[in-house]
Every structure is written in structure tokens, then in C-alpha cells.
Coordinates of C-alpha atoms in Angstrom, one line a residue:
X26 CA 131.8 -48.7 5.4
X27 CA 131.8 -52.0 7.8
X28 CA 130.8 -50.1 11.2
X29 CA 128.1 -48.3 8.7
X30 CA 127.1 -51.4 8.0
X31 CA 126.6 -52.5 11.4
X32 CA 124.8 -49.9 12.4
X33 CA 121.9 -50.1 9.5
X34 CA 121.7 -53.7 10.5
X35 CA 120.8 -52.3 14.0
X36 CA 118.7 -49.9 12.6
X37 CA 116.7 -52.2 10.7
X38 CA 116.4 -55.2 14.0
X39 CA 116.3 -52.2 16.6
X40 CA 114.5 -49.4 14.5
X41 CA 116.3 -46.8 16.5
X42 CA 120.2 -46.1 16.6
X43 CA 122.1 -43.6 19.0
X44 CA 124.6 -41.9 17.2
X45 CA 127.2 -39.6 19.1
X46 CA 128.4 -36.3 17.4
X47 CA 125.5 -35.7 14.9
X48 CA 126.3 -32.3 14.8
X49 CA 129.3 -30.4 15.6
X50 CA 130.0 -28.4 18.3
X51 CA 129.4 -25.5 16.5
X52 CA 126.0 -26.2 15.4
X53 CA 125.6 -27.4 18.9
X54 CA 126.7 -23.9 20.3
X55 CA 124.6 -21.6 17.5
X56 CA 121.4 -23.7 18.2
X57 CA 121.5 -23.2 22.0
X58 CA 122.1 -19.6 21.9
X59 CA 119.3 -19.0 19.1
X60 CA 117.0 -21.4 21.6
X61 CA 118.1 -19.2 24.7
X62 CA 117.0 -16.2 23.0
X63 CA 113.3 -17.8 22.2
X64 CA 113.3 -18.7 25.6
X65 CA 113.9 -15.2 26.8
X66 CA 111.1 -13.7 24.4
X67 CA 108.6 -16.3 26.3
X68 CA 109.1 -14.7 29.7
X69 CA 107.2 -11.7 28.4
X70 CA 103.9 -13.9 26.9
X71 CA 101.2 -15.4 29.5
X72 CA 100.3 -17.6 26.6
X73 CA 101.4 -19.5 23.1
X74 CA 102.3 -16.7 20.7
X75 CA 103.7 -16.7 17.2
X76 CA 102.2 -17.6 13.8
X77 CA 103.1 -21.3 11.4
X78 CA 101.5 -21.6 8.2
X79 CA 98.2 -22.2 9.6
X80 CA 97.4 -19.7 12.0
X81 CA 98.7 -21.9 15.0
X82 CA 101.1 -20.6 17.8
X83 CA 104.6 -21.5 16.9
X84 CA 105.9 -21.1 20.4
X85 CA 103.8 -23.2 23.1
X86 CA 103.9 -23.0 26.3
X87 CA 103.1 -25.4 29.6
X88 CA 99.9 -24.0 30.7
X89 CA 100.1 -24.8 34.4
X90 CA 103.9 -23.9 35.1
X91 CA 105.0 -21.1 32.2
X92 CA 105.8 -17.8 34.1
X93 CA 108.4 -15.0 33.9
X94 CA 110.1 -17.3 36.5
X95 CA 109.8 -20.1 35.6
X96 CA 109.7 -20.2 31.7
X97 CA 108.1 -23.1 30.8
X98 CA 108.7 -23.4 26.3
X99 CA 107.4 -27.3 25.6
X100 CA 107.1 -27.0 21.7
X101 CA 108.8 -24.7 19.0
X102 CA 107.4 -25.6 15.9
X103 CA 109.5 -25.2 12.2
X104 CA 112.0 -23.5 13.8
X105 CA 114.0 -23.3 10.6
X106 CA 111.1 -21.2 9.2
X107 CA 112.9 -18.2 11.5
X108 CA 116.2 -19.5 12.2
X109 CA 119.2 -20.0 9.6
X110 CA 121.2 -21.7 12.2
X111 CA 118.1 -24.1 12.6
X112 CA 117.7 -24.4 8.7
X113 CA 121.3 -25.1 7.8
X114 CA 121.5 -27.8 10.5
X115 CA 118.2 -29.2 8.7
X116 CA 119.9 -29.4 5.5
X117 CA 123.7 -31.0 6.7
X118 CA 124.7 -32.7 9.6
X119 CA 126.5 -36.0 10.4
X120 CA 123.3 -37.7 11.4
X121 CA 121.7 -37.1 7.6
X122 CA 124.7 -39.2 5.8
X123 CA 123.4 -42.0 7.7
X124 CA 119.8 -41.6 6.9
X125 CA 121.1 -41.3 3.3
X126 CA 122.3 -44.8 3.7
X127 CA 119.2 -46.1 5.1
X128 CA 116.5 -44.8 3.7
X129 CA 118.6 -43.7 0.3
X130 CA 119.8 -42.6 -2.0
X131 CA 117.0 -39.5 -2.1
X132 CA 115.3 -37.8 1.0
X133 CA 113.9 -35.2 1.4
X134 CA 113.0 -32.8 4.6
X135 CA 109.3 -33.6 6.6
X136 CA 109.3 -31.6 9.5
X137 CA 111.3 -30.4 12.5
X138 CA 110.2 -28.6 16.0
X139 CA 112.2 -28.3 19.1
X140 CA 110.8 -30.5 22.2
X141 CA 111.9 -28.8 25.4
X142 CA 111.9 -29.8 29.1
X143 CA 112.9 -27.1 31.1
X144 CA 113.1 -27.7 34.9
X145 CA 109.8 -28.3 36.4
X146 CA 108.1 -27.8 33.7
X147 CA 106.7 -30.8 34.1
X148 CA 106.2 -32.0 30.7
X149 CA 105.4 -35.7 29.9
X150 CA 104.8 -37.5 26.8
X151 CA 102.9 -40.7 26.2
X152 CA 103.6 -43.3 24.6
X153 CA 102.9 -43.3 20.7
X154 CA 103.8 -44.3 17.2
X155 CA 104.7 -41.2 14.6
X156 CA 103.2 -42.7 11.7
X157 CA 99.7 -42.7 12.1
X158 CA 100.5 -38.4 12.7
X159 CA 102.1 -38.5 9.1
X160 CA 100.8 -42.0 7.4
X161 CA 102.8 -41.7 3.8
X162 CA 102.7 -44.5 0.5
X163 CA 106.0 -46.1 2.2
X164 CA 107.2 -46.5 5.7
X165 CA 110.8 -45.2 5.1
X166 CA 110.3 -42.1 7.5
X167 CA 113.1 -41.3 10.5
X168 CA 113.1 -39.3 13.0
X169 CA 115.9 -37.6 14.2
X170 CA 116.4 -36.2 17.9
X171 CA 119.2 -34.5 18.4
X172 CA 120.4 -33.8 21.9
X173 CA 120.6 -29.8 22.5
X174 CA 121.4 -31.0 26.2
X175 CA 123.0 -33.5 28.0
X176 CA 120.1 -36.5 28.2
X177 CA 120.1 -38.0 31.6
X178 CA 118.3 -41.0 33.4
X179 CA 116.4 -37.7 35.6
X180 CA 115.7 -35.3 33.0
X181 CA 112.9 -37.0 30.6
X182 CA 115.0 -39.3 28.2
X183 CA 113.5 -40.4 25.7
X184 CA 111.9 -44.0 25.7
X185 CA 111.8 -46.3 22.8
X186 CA 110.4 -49.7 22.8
X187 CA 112.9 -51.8 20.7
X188 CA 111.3 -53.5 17.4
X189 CA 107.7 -52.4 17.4
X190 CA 108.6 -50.8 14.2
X191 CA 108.0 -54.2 12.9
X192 CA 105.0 -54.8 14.7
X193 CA 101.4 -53.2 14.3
X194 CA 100.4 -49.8 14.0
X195 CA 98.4 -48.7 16.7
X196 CA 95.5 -46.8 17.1
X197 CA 95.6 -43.4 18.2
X198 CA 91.6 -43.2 18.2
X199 CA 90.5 -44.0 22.0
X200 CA 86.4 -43.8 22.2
X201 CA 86.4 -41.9 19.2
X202 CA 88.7 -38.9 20.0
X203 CA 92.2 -38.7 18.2
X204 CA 94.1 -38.7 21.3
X205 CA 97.8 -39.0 19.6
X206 CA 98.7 -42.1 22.5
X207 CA 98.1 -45.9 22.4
X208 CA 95.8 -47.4 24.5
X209 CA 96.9 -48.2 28.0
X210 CA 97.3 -51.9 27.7
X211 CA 99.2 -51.4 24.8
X212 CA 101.5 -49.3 27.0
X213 CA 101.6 -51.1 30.0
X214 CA 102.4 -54.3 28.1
X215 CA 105.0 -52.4 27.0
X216 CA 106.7 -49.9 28.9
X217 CA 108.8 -52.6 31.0
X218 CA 110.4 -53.1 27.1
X219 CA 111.5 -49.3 26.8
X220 CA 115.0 -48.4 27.0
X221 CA 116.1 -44.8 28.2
X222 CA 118.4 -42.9 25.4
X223 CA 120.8 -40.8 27.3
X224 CA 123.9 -39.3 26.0
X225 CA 126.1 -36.3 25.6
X226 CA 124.6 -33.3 23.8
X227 CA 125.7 -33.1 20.2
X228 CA 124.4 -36.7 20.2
X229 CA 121.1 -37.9 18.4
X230 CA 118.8 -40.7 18.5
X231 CA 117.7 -42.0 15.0
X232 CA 114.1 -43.4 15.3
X233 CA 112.2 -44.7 12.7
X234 CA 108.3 -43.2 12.8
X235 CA 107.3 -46.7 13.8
X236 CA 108.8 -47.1 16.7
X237 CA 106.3 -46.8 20.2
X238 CA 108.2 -44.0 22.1
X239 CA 107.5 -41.8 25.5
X240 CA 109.2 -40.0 28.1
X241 CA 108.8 -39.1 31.3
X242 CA 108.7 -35.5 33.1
X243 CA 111.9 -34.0 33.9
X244 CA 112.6 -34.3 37.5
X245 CA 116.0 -33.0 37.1
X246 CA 116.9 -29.1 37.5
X247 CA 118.8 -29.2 34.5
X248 CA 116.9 -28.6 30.8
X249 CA 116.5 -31.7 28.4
X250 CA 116.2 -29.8 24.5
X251 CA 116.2 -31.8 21.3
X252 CA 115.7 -30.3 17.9
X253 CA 113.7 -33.3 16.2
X254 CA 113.9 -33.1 12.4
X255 CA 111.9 -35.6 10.1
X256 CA 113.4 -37.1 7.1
X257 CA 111.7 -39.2 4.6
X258 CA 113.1 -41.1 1.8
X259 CA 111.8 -38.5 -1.7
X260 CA 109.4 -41.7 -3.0
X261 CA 107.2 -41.5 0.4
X262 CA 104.3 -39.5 -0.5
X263 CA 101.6 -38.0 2.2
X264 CA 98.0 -39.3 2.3
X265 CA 97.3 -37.0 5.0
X266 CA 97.6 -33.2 5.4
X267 CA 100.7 -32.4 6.9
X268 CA 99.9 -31.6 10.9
X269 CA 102.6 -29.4 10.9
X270 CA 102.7 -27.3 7.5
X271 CA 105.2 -25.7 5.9
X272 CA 106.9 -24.2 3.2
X273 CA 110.0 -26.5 4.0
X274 CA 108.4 -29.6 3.9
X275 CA 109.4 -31.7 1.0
X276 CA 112.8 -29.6 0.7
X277 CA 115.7 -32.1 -1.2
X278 CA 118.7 -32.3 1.6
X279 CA 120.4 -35.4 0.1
X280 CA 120.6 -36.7 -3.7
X281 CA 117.1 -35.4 -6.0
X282 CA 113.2 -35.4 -6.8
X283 CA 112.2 -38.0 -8.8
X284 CA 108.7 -37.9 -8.7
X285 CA 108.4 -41.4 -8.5
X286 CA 106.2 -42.7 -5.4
X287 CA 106.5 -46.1 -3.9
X288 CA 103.9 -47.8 -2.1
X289 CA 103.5 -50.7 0.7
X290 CA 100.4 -52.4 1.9
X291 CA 99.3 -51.4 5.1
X292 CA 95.9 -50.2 7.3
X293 CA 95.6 -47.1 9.5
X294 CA 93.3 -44.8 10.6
X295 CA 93.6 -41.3 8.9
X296 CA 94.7 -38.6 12.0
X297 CA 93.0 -35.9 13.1
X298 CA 93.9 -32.5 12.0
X299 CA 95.4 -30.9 15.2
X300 CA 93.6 -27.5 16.9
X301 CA 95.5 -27.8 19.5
X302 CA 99.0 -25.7 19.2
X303 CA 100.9 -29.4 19.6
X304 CA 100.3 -33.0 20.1
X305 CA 100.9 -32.4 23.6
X306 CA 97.4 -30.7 23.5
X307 CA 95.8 -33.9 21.8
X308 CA 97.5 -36.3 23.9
X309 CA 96.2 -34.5 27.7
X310 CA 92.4 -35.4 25.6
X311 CA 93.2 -38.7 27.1
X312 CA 93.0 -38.2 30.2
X313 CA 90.1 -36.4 30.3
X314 CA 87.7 -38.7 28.5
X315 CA 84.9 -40.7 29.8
X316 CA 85.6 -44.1 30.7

């Protein structure tokens, strides 16, 4: 339990953790073959297709680059809506036990997508905060990328700034539009600060929803996948709508309900309901407004 130890300690200074083998190589294998096959099924759409719980695409797609060539997949969201291999993974993998200790003894399921950056896809994401997408009573919310790929320096790691969980939460709001980004001094003040996670796939980076995180575009010809799954600890209760709904969220996946909720005392603006089929929708608002 000492090395356990150690690494909740990091957790808590650092508020994000690489882990190496948070799933097995199994899992690894069944969820790049059931991604491969989604992948395949985009070739034949010119644009996002699919249904959530909401009427929103499940499956977008790059608007400038997808083609039959070049498939160009950027968001799958609630995979394990469709997928049992992407459900069981939701529900057991090495990663969770160590969320259990941190945020324990009871969690509960938030969310989970798959983030993909195919080659030249050209895919960038700016540099935010999670919570204010999902403000709950408490703060205990993580994160979890796992690494579908191998994550290189070239291929759009991702970058986490270490310790802003403990700092402010940011606006998202820039001249009145939800733009799902910090402001750009926040950012540039910043960004020297980030350090790139990289790693084997079948590794994950544990990330509490604090944390200011990008990444860059992959410039790589290799793909950089991560299935991202949100955990929460059971007592964290929404004060928002759920941006991405469904009948999953709020599943037990380690010990029970106790329908107790547990508040802390913070400020945030409330987010805007998304239209768009993902944030990476809201987030290209930015650079279109007027300055």
C-alpha cells in the first residue's frame, strides 16, 4: 500500500498521475478492434452521424479533413452505450482501484467518449478546465485517459499544467459566448508550465477535472486514441445538466449509493448547454469572435 501511497500524494500535489498498464492487453486489443470498425463505418458518411440521448451525432467528424481517404473520427461519444467491450472496460480496470482510493470508498461512472487524432487530421484542443463543463456539490471528479495508442512527443499528447487543480477556476465565458477555453493570457501565462504525457498504450493519465489541460495537433502519421472515462466520487451531485447525457451516467462501478451529497464552497459560471456535436465545436467559437 506504500507505492499507493505515494502516488495519491502525487495525485493530490500534482492533480494528475500517469499510471502504466490501466488496462490489460486484452482490453487494449478488443477496444482497438471495436474503434477500427467505427472508423471504417465513417469512411462512408460526409458528415457526423449517429444518435446520443439527445438527438446529437454520436460520431463526429473533422469538417475540413474527414474523407473516404482520409478518415478523419475526432469525437465518439458514450461509446459504452453500443459497445460491451467499451462498457466492461468502464466498469473494471486497474486504473479504477486507484480512483477508489482517491476519491473513495464509493464512485460512480460520469461520462466517457473516445478522443481521436488520426493522422492529419489536424485536431487541436485548447486549453481548459473540466469542471466548469460538469460543475458538481464537490470537486472529487477524475478523469481518466487511457492510451488506445502509443502517445508520443509528435502525435498530440496531452498537456497538463501541474497544480492548477488548486488554483482558480477559470472562465470559459469570453465576451459572452461559452467558448469551453480559458482566456489567452491565462494560457500563455501558462503553457510554458505544461508537461507532455507520453507513454505506451495500455497506459493512462489520471487527471482530476481541475486541472488546465490542451494538446496540440498531431503532426505524426501515426494515430493518438484515448478512451476518456469520468469518474466521480457517488456524494458529487450535478448542478448542471449533464453535456453529455446518458443512461450510464451515475452507474455504481466501485463500493454503493448512498444518497448522501457532500458540498464545498466554490463560484462558477453555469456552462452552456452544447449544440454543437462536441466541445471541439464550442471551443473553434473562439476564434471566431469579435475582438
Amino acid at each position: 500500500m506504500h507505492e499507493n501511497k505515494d502516488l495519491i500524494d502525487q495525485f493530490h500535489r500534482d492533480g494528475y498521475l500517469f499510471f502504466e498498464n490501466a488496462i490489460t492487453s486484452e482490453q487494449l486489443a478488443s477496444l482497438n478492434s471495436e474503434l477500427s470498425k467505427w472508423v471504417e463505418e465513417s469512411k462512408k458518411h460526409k458528415e457526423p452521424f449517429g444518435r446520443i440521448m439527445d438527438g446529437r451525432p454520436r460520431f463526429d467528424l473533422e469538417p475540413k479533413t474527414h474523407s473516404p481517404e482520409t478518415p478523419a473520427v475526432r469525437r465518439i461519444t458514450s461509446p459504452a452505450e453500443i459497445s460491451d467491450i467499451c462498457l466492461d472496460v468502464v466498469k473494471d480496470n486497474n486504473a479504477l482501484d486507484l480512483v477508489s482510493e482517491i476519491f473513495g470508498p464509493n464512485i460512480t461512472h460520469l461520462g466517457n467518449k473516445i478522443n481521436l487524432k488520426l493522422p492529419g487530421a489536424g485536431t487541436e484542443v485548447k486549453f481548459h478546465q473540466d469542471f466548469p463543463f460538469e460543475p458538481h456539490s464537490n470537486e472529487d471528479i477524475m478523469t481518466v485517459l487511457y492510451f488506445l495508442d502509443d502517445v508520443t512527443l509528435d502525435n498530440g499528447p496531452l498537456e497538463v499544467v501541474p497544480g492548477t487543480h488548486n488554483g482558480p477556476l477559470h472562465s470559459h465565458w469570453q465576451n459572452g459566448i461559452f467558448t469551453g477555453a480559458v482566456d489567452d493570457k491565462v494560457m500563455e501565462s501558462n503553457k510554458n508550465k505544461a508537461i507532455k504525457c507520453t507513454g505506451k498504450a495500455g497506459s493512462a493519465c489520471l487527471m482530476h477535472s481541475k486541472l488546465l489541460h490542451g494538446s496540440a495537433p498531431n503532426l505524426s502519421a501515426h494515430s493518438r486514441s484515448l478512451f476518456i472515462v469520468t469518474y466521480k466520487a457517488e456524494d458529487a451531485v450535478a448542478l448542471s445538466p449533464n453535456h453529455l447525457p446518458s443512461e450510464l451516467v451515475g452507474m455504481v462501478v466501485r463500493g454503493k449509493e448512498t444518497g448522501t451529497v457532500r458540498c464545498t464552497s466554490y463560484s462558477i459560471e453555469l456552462p452552456e448547454y452544447p449544440k454543437e456535436v462536441s466541445f471541439f465545436g464550442q471551443q473553434s467559437k473562439s476564434k471566431n469572435m469579435a475582438m
